[in-house]
XYZ file of C-alpha atoms in Angstrom:
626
model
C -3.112 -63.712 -85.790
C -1.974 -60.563 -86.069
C -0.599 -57.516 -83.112
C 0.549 -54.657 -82.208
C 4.203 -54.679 -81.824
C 5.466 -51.365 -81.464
C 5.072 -47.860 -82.653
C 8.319 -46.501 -84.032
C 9.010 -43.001 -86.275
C 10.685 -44.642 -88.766
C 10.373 -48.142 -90.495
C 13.934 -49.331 -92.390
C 12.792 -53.056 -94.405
C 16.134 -54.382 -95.406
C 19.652 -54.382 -93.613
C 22.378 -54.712 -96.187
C 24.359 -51.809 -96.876
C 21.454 -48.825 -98.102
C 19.482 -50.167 -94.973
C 22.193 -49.600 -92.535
C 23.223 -46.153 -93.184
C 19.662 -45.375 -93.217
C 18.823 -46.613 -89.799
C 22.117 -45.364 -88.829
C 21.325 -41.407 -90.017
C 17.534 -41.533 -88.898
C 18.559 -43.421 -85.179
C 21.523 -40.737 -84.594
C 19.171 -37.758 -85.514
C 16.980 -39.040 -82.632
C 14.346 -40.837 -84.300
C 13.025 -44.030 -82.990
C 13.697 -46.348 -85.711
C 13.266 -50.169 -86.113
C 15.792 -51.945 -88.897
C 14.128 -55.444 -90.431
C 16.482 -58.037 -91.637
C 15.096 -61.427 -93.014
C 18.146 -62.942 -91.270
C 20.523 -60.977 -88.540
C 23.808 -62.759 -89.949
C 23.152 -60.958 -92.977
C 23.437 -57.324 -92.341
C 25.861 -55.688 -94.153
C 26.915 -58.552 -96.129
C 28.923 -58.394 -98.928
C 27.263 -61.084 -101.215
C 29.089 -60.088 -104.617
C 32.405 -58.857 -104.596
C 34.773 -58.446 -101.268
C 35.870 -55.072 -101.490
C 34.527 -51.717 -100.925
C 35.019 -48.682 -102.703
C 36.699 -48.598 -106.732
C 36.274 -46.056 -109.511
C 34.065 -43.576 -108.652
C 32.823 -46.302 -105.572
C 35.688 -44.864 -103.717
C 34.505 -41.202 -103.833
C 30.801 -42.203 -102.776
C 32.532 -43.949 -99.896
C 34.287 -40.320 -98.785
C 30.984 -38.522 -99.415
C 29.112 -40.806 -97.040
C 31.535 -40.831 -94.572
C 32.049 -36.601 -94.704
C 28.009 -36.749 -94.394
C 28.486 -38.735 -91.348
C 27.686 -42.175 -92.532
C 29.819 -45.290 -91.349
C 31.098 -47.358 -94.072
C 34.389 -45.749 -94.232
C 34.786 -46.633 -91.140
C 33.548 -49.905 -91.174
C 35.963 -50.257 -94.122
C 38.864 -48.696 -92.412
C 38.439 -51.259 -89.576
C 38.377 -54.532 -91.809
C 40.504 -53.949 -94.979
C 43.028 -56.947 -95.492
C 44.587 -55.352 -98.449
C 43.892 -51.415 -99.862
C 45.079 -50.033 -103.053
C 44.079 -46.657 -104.851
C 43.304 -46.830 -108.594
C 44.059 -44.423 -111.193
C 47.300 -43.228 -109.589
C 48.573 -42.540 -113.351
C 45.982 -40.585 -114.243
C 44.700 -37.375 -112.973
C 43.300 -36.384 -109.209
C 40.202 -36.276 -110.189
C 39.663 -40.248 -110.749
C 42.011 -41.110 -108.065
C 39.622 -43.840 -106.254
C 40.345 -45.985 -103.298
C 39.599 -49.217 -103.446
C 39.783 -52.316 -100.266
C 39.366 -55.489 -99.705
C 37.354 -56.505 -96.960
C 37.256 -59.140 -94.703
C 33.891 -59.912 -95.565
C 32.582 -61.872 -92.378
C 34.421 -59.147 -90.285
C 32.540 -56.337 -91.957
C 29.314 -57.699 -91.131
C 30.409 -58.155 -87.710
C 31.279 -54.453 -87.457
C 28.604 -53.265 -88.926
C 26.019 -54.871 -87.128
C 27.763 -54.675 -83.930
C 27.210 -50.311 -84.801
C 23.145 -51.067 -85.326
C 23.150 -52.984 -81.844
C 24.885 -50.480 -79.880
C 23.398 -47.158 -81.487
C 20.257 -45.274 -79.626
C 17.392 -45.264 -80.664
C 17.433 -48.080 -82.927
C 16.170 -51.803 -82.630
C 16.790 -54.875 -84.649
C 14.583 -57.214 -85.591
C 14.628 -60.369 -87.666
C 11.880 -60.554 -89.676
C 10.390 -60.429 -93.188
C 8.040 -57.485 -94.053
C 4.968 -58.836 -95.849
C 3.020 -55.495 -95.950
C 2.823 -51.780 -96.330
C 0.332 -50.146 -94.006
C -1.515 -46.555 -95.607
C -3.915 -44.691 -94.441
C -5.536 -41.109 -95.950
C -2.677 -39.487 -94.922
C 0.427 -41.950 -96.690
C 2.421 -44.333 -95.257
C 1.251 -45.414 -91.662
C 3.558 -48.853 -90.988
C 4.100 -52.895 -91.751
C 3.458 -56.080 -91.452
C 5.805 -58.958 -90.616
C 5.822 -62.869 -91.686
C 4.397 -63.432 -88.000
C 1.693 -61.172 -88.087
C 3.508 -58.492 -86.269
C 2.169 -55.041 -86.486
C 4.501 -52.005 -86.292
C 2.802 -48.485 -86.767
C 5.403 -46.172 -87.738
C 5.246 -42.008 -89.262
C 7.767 -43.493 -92.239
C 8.963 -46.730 -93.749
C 12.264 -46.711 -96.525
C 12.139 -49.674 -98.463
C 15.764 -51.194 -98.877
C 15.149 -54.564 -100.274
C 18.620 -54.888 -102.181
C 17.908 -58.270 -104.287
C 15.527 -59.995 -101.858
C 12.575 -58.910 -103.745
C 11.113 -61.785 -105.408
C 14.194 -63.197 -106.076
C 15.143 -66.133 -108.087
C 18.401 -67.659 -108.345
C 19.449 -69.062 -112.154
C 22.021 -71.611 -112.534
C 22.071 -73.326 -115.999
C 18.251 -74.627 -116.500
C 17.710 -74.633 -112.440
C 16.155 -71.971 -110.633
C 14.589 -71.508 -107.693
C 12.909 -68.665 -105.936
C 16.143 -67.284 -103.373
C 17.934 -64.488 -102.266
C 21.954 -63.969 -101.941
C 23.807 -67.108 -100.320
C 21.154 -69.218 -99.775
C 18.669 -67.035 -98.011
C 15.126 -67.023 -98.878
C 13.740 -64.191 -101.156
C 10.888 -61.598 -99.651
C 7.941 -62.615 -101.989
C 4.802 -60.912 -100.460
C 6.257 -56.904 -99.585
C 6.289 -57.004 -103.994
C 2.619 -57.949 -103.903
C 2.060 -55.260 -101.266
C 4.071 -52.523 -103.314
C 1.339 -53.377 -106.582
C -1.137 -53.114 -104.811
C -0.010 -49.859 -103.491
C 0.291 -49.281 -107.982
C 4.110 -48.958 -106.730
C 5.529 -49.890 -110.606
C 8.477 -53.271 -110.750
C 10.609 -53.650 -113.254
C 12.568 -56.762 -113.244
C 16.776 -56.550 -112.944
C 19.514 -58.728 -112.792
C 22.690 -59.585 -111.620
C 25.461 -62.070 -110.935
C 28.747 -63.411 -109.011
C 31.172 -65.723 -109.534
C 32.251 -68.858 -108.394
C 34.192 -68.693 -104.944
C 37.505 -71.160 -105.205
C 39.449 -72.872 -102.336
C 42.764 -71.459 -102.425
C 44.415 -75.061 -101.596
C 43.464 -75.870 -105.190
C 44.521 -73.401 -107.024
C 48.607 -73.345 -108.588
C 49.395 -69.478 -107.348
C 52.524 -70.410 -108.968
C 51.400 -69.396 -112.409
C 49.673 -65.861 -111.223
C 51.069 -62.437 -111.231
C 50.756 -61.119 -107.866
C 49.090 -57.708 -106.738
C 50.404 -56.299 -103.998
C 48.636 -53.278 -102.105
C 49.945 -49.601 -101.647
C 52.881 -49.293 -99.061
C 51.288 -45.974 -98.399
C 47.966 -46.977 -97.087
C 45.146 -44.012 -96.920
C 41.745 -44.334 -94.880
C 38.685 -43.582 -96.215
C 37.452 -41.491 -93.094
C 38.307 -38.558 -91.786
C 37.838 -39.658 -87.758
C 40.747 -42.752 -88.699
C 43.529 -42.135 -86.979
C 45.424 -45.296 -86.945
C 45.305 -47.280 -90.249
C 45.711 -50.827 -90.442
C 48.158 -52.866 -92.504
C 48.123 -55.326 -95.970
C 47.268 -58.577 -94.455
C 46.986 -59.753 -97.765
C 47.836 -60.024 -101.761
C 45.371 -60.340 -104.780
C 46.717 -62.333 -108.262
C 45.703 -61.984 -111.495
C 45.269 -64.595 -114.183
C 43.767 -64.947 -117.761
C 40.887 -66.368 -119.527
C 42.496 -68.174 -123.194
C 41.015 -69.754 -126.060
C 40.174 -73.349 -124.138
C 38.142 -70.980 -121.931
C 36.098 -69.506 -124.328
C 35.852 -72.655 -126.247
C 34.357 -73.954 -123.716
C 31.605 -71.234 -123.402
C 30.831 -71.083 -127.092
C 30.155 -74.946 -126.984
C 27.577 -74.272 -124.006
C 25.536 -70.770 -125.075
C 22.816 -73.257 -125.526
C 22.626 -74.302 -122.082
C 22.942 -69.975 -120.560
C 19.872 -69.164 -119.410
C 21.063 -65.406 -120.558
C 20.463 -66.535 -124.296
C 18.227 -69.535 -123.643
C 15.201 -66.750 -122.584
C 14.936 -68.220 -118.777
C 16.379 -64.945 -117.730
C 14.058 -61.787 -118.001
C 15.630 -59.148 -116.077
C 18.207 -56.612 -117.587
C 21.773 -56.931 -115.978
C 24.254 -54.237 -115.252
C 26.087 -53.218 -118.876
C 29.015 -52.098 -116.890
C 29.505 -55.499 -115.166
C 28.906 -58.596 -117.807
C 29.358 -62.221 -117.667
C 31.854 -64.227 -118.565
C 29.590 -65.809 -121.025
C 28.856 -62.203 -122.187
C 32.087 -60.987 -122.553
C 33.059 -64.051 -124.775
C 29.568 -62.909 -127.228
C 30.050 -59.294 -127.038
C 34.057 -59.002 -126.885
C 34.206 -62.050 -129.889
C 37.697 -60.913 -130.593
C 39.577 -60.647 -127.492
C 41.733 -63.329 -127.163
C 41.870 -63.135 -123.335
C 39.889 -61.333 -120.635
C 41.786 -60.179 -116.976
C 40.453 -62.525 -113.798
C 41.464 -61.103 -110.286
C 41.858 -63.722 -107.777
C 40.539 -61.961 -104.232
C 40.561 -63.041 -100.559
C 37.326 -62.939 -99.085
C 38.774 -62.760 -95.764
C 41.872 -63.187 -93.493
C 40.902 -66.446 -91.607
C 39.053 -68.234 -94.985
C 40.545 -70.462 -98.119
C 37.507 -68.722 -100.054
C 38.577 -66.503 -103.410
C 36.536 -64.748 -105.434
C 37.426 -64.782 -108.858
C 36.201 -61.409 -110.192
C 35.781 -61.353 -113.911
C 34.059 -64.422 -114.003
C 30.519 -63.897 -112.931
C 28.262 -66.726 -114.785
C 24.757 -68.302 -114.507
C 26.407 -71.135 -116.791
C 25.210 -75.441 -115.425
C 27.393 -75.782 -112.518
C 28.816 -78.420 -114.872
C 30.345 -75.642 -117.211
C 31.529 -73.006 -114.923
C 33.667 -75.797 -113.226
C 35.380 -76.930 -117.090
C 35.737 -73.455 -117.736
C 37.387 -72.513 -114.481
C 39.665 -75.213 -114.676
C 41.057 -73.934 -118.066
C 42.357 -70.854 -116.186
C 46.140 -70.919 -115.626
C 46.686 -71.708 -112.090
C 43.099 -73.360 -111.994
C 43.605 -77.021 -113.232
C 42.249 -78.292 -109.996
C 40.423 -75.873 -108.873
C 37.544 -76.491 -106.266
C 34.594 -74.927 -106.363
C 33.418 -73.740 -102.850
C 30.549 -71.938 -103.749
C 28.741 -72.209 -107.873
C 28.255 -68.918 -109.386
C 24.707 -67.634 -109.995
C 22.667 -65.293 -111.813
C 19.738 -63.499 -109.301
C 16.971 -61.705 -110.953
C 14.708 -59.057 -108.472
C 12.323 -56.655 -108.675
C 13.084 -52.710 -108.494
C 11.028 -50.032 -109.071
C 10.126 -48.437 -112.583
C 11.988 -45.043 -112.617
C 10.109 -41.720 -112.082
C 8.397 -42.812 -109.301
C 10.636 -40.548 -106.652
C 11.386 -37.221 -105.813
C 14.982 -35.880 -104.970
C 14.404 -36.703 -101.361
C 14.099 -40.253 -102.589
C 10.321 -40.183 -101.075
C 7.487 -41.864 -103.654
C 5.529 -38.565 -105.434
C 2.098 -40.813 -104.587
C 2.420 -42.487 -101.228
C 3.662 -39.576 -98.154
C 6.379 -40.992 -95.985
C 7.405 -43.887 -98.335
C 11.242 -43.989 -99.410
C 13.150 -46.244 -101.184
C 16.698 -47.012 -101.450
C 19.510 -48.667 -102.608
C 18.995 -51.267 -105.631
C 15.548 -51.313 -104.717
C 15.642 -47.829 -106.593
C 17.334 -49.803 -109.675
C 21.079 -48.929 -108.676
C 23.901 -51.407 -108.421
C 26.981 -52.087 -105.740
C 27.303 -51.443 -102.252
C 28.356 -48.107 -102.470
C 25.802 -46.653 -104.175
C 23.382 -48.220 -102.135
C 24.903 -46.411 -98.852
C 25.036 -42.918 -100.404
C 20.944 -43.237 -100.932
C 20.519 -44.937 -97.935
C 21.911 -41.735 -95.725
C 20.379 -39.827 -97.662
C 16.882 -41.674 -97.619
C 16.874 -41.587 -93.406
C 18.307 -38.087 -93.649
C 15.070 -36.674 -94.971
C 12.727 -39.226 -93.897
C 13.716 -37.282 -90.357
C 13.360 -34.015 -91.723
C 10.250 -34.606 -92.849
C 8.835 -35.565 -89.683
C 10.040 -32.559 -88.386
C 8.981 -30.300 -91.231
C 11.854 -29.461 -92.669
C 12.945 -29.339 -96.252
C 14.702 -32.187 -97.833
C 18.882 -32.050 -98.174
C 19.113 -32.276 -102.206
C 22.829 -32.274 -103.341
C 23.258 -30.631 -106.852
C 25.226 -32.534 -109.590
C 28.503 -30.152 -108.843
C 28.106 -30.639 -105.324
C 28.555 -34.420 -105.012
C 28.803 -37.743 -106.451
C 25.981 -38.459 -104.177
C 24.048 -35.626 -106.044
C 24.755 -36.834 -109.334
C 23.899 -40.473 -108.436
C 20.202 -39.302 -107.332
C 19.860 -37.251 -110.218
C 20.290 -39.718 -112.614
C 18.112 -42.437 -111.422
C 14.901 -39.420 -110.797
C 15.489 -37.770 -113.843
C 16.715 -40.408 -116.380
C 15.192 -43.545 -118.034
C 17.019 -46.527 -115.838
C 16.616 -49.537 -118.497
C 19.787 -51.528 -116.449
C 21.056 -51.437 -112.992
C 23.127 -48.011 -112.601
C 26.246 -48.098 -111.499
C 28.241 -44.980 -110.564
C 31.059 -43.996 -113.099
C 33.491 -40.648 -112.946
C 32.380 -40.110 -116.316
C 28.487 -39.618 -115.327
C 30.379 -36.339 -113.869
C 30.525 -33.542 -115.350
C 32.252 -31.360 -112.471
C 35.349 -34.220 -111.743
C 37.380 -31.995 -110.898
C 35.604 -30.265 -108.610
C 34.083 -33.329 -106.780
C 37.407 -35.108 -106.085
C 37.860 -38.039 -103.243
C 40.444 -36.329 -101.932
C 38.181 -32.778 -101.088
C 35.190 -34.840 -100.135
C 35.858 -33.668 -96.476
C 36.075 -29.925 -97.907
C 33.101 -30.275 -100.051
C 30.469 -31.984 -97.535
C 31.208 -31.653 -93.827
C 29.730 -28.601 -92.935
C 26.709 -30.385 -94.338
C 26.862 -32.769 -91.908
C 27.863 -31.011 -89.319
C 24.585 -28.657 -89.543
C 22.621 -32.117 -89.944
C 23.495 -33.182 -86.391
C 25.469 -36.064 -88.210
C 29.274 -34.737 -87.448
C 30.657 -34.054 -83.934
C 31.662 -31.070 -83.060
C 34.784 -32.536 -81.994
C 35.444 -34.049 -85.768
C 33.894 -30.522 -87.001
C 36.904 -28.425 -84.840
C 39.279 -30.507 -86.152
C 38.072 -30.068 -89.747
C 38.414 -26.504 -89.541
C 41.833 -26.523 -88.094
C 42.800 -28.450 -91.357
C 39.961 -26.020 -93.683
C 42.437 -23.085 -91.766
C 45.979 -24.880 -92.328
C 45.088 -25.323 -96.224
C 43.817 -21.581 -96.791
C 46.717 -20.181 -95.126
C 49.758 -22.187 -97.043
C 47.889 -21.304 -100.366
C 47.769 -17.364 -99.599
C 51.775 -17.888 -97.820
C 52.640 -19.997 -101.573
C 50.318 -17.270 -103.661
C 52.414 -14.263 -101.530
C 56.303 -15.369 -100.787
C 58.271 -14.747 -104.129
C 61.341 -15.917 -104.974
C 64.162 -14.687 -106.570
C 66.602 -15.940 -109.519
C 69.249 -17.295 -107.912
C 71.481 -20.817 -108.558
C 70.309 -22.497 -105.332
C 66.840 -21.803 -107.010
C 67.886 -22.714 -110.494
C 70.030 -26.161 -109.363
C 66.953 -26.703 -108.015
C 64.835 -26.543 -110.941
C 67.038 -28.434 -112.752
C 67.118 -31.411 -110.763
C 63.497 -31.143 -111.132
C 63.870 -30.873 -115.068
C 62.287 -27.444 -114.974
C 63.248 -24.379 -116.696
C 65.218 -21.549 -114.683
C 64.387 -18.515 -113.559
C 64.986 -15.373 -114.810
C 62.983 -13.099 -112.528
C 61.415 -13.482 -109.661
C 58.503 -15.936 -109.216
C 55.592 -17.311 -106.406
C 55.994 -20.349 -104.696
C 52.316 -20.767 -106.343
C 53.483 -19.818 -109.873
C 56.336 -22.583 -109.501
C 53.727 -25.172 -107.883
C 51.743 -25.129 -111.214
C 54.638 -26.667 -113.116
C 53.961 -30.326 -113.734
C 57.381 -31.397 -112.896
C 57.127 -29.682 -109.897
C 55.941 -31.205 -106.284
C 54.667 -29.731 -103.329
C 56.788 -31.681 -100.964
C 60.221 -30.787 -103.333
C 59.926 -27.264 -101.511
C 61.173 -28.351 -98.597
C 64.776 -28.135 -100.557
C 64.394 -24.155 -101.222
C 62.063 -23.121 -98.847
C 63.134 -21.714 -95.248
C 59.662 -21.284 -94.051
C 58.176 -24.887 -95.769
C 55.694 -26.190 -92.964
C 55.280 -29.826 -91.189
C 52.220 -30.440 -92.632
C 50.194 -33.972 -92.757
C 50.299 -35.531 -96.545
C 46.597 -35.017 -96.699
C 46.822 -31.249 -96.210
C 49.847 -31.464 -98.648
C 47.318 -33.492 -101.664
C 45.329 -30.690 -101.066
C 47.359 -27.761 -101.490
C 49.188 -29.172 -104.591
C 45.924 -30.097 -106.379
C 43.760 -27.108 -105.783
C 47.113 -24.705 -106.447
C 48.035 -26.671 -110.097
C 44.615 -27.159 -111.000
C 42.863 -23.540 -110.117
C 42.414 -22.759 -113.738
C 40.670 -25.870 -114.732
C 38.849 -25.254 -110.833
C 37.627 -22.133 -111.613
C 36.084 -22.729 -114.926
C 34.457 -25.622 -113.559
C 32.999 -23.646 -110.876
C 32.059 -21.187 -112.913
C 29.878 -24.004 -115.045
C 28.347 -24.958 -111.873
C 26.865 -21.688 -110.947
C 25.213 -21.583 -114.166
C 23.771 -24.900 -114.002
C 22.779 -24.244 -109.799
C 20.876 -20.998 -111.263
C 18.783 -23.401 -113.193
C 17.821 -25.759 -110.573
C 16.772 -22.837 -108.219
C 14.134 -22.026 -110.573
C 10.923 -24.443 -109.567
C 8.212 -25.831 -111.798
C 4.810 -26.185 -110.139
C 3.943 -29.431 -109.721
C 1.070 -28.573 -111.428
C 1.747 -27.725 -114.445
C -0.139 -29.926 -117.291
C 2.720 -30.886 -120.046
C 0.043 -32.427 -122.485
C -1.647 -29.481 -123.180
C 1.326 -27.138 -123.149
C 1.402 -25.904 -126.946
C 4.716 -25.935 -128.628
C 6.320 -28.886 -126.691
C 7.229 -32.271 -128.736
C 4.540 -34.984 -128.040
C 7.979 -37.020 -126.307
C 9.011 -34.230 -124.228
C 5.279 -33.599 -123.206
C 4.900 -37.289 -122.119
C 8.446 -37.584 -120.429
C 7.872 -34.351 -118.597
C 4.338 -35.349 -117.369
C 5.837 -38.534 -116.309
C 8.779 -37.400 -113.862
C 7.203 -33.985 -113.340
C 10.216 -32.364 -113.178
C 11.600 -29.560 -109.973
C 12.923 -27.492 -111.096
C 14.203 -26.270 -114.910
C 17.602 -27.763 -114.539
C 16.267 -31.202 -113.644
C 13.851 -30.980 -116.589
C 16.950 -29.737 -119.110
C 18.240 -33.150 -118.176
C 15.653 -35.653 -119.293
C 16.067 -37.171 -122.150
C 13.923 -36.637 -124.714
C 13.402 -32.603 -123.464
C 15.318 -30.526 -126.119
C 16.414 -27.204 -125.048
C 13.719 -25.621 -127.764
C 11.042 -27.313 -124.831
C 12.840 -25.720 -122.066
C 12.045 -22.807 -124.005
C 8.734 -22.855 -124.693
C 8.396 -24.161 -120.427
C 10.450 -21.444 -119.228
C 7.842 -18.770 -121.597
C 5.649 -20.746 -119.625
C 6.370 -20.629 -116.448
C 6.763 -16.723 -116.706
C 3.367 -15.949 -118.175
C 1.932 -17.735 -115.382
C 4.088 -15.725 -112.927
C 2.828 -12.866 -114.131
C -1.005 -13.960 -114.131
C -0.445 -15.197 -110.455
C 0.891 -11.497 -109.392
C-alpha cells in the first residue's frame, strides 16, 4: 500500500559519485532535498578502479571543487598514494591522479550527506517517476513510499537494469553484489524517456599475500604531494606504493584459446563498452601484435590485502581469468579475492537534454552521471553539480549556469554528450579540448571561482583568500613585465649556468621568464626584490608569463567561438522544411534542436554550408518578427 512520505524540492535517485555532488549543490543552496540509495554502504563507492582523478579526470576534479563541489576534498582526505601525470609534457595535460582508500572515501563522503542541511538520506529503490500537466511532480519507492517533490535528477550510475556477465553466467546485478534497479527503466519508457544499452567492466581484485612483489617494478608517488582543493591546507602523506607488471605470450595464449567462451564475441553481451578502456580479451584481438600489455598493481586501501590489477578488466569464465592471471610475472599463485565482471545498463539515447542537463520533454527532470551515457567517477561529479545547480535555479526562476567549451572541462564534457552522437560510454580526454591551454588544472581556481562564489557555493572566507592570491599573481607579472635588467656578468654567469644565451642589452624579468631553460624560482639568484611566494602562485606566474603567446591566441579563438553560442535558435524552428539544408543535417538538427548557432556548428553531420543557409534563416525571420 502506498503513502505519503514527504514533500521535498528536489528528488536525487542514486548516491554514487554524480548523486552526491548533486544533493550536495542543491542541499547547500537551501533546497530541501532527499538523496535515494538502494543501499547506504554504497554511497560514493568506488566500484571500478581505486583512484580518483587521471588525464583530463584530474582537471574535472579541480573544476568541481573551484565550483564548490566536494570530491577534492573527499580525495584530499583519503589518498594513500598521489602522483601527477604528464609531468614531461606540457602544463596543459599536467593531471593529478590518487589513490584512494576506497572504504575510507565512502565513509567521508557519506559522513558530508549526513551532516549537511537540508538534506536527508534514505535507503531505498525508486520504482517510479511521478508527472503531472505541469512535468515532473515526484517518486515512488520499492515500499510504496510516496515523495512529492518540484524536481527529481536521475543518477542511476550502472544500477539500471543491470546484469552482471561472467563467462556464459549472468545474472541480473548491480556493482559488488548489489541488486540492480529494474522497475525506475520501465517507468522512464513509459515516460518515452529513450535507453540505449552500455557496458562496462573491472578486473579481478588479488590478495596481496599471493602475489611475488619480488618480480614487479615499483611506483612510487610524488615527494612533492599537491591537493586537489583549494580550502586543503594540510596534505597528507604516501601511505603507499603501486607496481607494475606485464602481460606475455602465455597470457595471451591463454585468451586466444578461450574467445569462444567471452561473452564479448560469443553475442551474450549487447551493450557498447567504453573504446578508451578495453578488455584484456580486447586488447589481445584488437592490439594482435603487441607482445605485452602494462598491468598496474593498486591498493584498494590502507588496512586491506585487496589489489586491483588495472589493465586487466575481463568478463572471461572465472576459470580463465584465474589461468591467465597466474601467467603474470609475480602472479603464479595468485588468489583471486573478487572475479572480474562485465556489467551491462541502461542510459539514455543522446539528444534527449538540454545544456542544463534537464529532459527537453518532461519539466523538472535531470539526469546525470553515466545515466547520461558518460563513464568514470569524475565525470559523473562534474554533471552531477551541475545537474543540482540548475535544478535550484530553476525553482527559483533563474537561468541555467551553461559553461562554454573554452570555459571548462566541465563545459566541454556537457557539450559533447547534448550535441554529439554518444554510440559508447564517453570518457573525458584533453584532446576533446580544443582550448588546453587555456583550461589548465593548475588555473581551475582562476578560471571558475567567482562562479561559485556568485552561486552561493564558495565562502566568502575561501573567496577573500582567492583574491589575495588572484592579487599576488597580477602584481608579480606587471613587477616581472616592468623591472629590467641590465647586461652585466652576475647576470650573464647566471644565464650560463642556466645554459642560456647572454645578454647584450638590457632585458625584463618577463622577457627572460619566456626562455625554456629558464625557471621562475632560478630568480631568486639575480633578483633583489624576488618575493616569498607559495609554489602554487609560482606555477602560475611561470606558465601564464612563458605561455602568453600561445594564451592569447587561444583566447582570441574563444571569443570567436563564444560570439557564436550567444546567438539563439528558436526552439521552433522546423529543420525539415528549411530549403537548402542536407536531408542529414535537417534530421540531426530537428533531433537535438540545437541553442544556439555554435552548438549547432558542432553536430555532426551539420556542414558549415547548413549553418549558412540557418543563419540566412534565422535573420529573415528577425526581420519579419520586427
Amino acid at each position: 500500500m502506498s503513502f505519503i512520505a514527504g514533500q521535498y524540492d528536489i528528488l536525487v535517485i542514486g548516491a554514487g559519485h554524480a548523486g552526491c555532488e548533486a544533493a550536495l549543490a542543491a542541499a547547500r543552496l537551501g533546497c530541501k532535498t532527499a538523496i535515494f540509495a538502494i543501499n547506504l554502504d554504497s554511497i560514493a563507492n568506488l566500484p571500478c578502479n581505486p583512484n580518483i582523478g587521471g588525464t583530463a579526470k584530474g582537471h574535472l576534479v579541480r573544476e568541481i571543487d573551484a565550483l564548490g563541489g566536494e570530491m577534492g576534498k573527499a580525495a584530499d582526505a583519503t589518498f594513500i598514494q598521489s602522483r601527477m601525470l604528464n609531468k614531461g609534457k606540457g602544463p596543459a595535460v599536467y593531471s593529478l591522479r590518487v589513490q584512494a582508500d576506497r572504504r575510507a572515501y565512502q565513509q567521508y563522503m557519506k559522513g558530508a550527506l549526513e551532516r549537511q542541511q537540508n538534506l536527508d538520506i534514505k535507503q531505498a529503490e525508486v520504482v517510479e517517476i511521478l508527472t503531472d500537466k505541469t512535468g515532473v511532480c515526484g517518486a515512488i519507492t520499492h515500499t510504496g513510499a510516496i515523495y512529492h517533490a518540484k524536481a527529481v535528477i536521475i543518477a542511476t550510475g550502472t544500477f539500471l537494469r543491470g546484469k552482471i556477465v561472467i563467462g556464459d553466467v549472468s545474472y541480473d546485478g548491480g556493482p559488488d553484489g548489489l541488486f540492480a534497479a529494474t522497475k525506475l527503466a520501465d517507468s522512464l519508457l513509459n515516460l518515452k524517456i529513450k535507453l540505449i544499452r552500455f557496458k562496462t567492466g573491472t578486473p579481478a581484485r588479488i590478495n596481496a599475500r599471493t602475489i611475488d612483489f619480488s618480480k614487479l617494478e615499483i611506483q612510487h608517488g610524488d615527494d612533492d604531494i599537491v591537493p586537489f582543493s583549494f580550502e586543503t591546507s594540510k596534505i597528507g602523506e604516501n601511505k603507499e606504493v603501486c607496481h607494475i607488471t606485464y602481460t606475455n605470450e602465455k597470457t595471451h595464449e591463454i585468451i586466444r584459446a578461450n574467445l569462444h567462451r567471452s561473452p564479448l564475441y560469443g553475442g551474450q553481451i549487447e551493450g557498447v563498452g567504453p573504446r578508451y578502456c578495453p578488455s584484456i580479451e580486447d586488447k589481445i584481438v584488437r592490439f594482435a601484435d603487441k607482445d605485452k600489455h602494462q598491468v598496474f598493481v593498486e591498493p584498494t586501501g590502507a588496512d586491506t590485502d585487496e589489489k586491483y590489477i588495472q589493465g586487466m578488466s575481463s568478463s572471461l569464465p572465472e576459470d580463465v581469468q584465474i589461468q591467465m592471471i597466474r601467467t603474470l610475472p609475480g602472479f603464479e599463485n595468485a588468489n583471486l579475492m573478487r572475479t572480474g565482471y562485465a556489467i551491462e545498463y541502461d542510459c539514455i539515447a543522446p539528444g534527449q537534454l538540454k545544456f542544463s542537463l534537464e529532459f527537453k520533454e518532461i519539466n523538472g527532470l535531470y539526469g546525470a552521471g553515466q545515466f547520461n551515457g558518460t563513464s568514470g567517477y569524475e565525470e559523473a561529479a562534474a554533471q552531477g553539480l551541475i545537474a543540482g545547480v540548475n535544478a535550484v535555479r530553476a525553482l527559483r526562476g533563474q537561468k541555467p549556469i551553461v559553461l562554454s567549451r573554452s570555459e571548462a572541462y566541465i563545459g566541454v564534457l556537457i557539450d559533447d554528450i547534448i550535441t554529439k552522437e554518444i554510440t559508447e560510454p564517453y570518457r573525458m580526454l584533453t584532446s576533446r579540448a580544443e582550448y588546453r591551454l587555456l583550461l589548465r588544472q593548475d588555473n581551475a581556481d582562476l578560471r571558475l571561482t567567482p562562479l561559485g562564489h556568485d552561486l552561493g557555493l564558495i565562502s566568502n572566507e575561501r573567496y577573500a583568500k582567492f583574491l589575495d592570491m588572484k592579487e599576488s599573481i597580477e602584481a608579480e607579472i606587471n613587477r616581472l613585465s616592468k623591472k629590467n635588467v641590465p647586461p652585466s656578468n652576475k647576470i650573464n654567469e647566471f644565464l650560463q649556468k642556466q645554459n642560456s644565451a647572454p645578454i647584450k642589452t638590457g632585458i625584463s624579468l618577463a622577457e627572460l621568464l619566456r626562455r625554456p631553460e629558464i625557471n621562475y624560482a632560478s630568480f631568486a639568484q639575480i633578483d633583489d626584490e624576488f618575493p616569498d611566494l607559495s609554489k602554487n602562485i609560482s606555477n602560475q606566474i611561470e606558465v601564464t608569463v612563458k605561455y602568453e603567446g600561445y594564451i592569447k591566441r587561444q583566447q582570441h579563438k574563444a571569443q570567436q567561438e563564444q560570439r557564436l553560442d550567444l546567438q539563439r535558435i528558436p526552439s521552433n524552428v522546423d529543420y525539415i522544411s528549411l530549403k537548402g539544408i542536407r536531408k542529414e543535417a535537417q534530421q540531426k538538427l530537428a533531433d537535438i534542436k540545437p541553442e544556439t548557432i555554435g552548438q549547432a556548428s558542432r553536430i555532426s553531420g551539420v556542414s558549415p554550408a547548413d549553418i549558412s543557409v540557418l543563419l540566412v534563416y534565422l535573420k529573415k525571420h528577425k526581420n519579419a518578427s520586427l
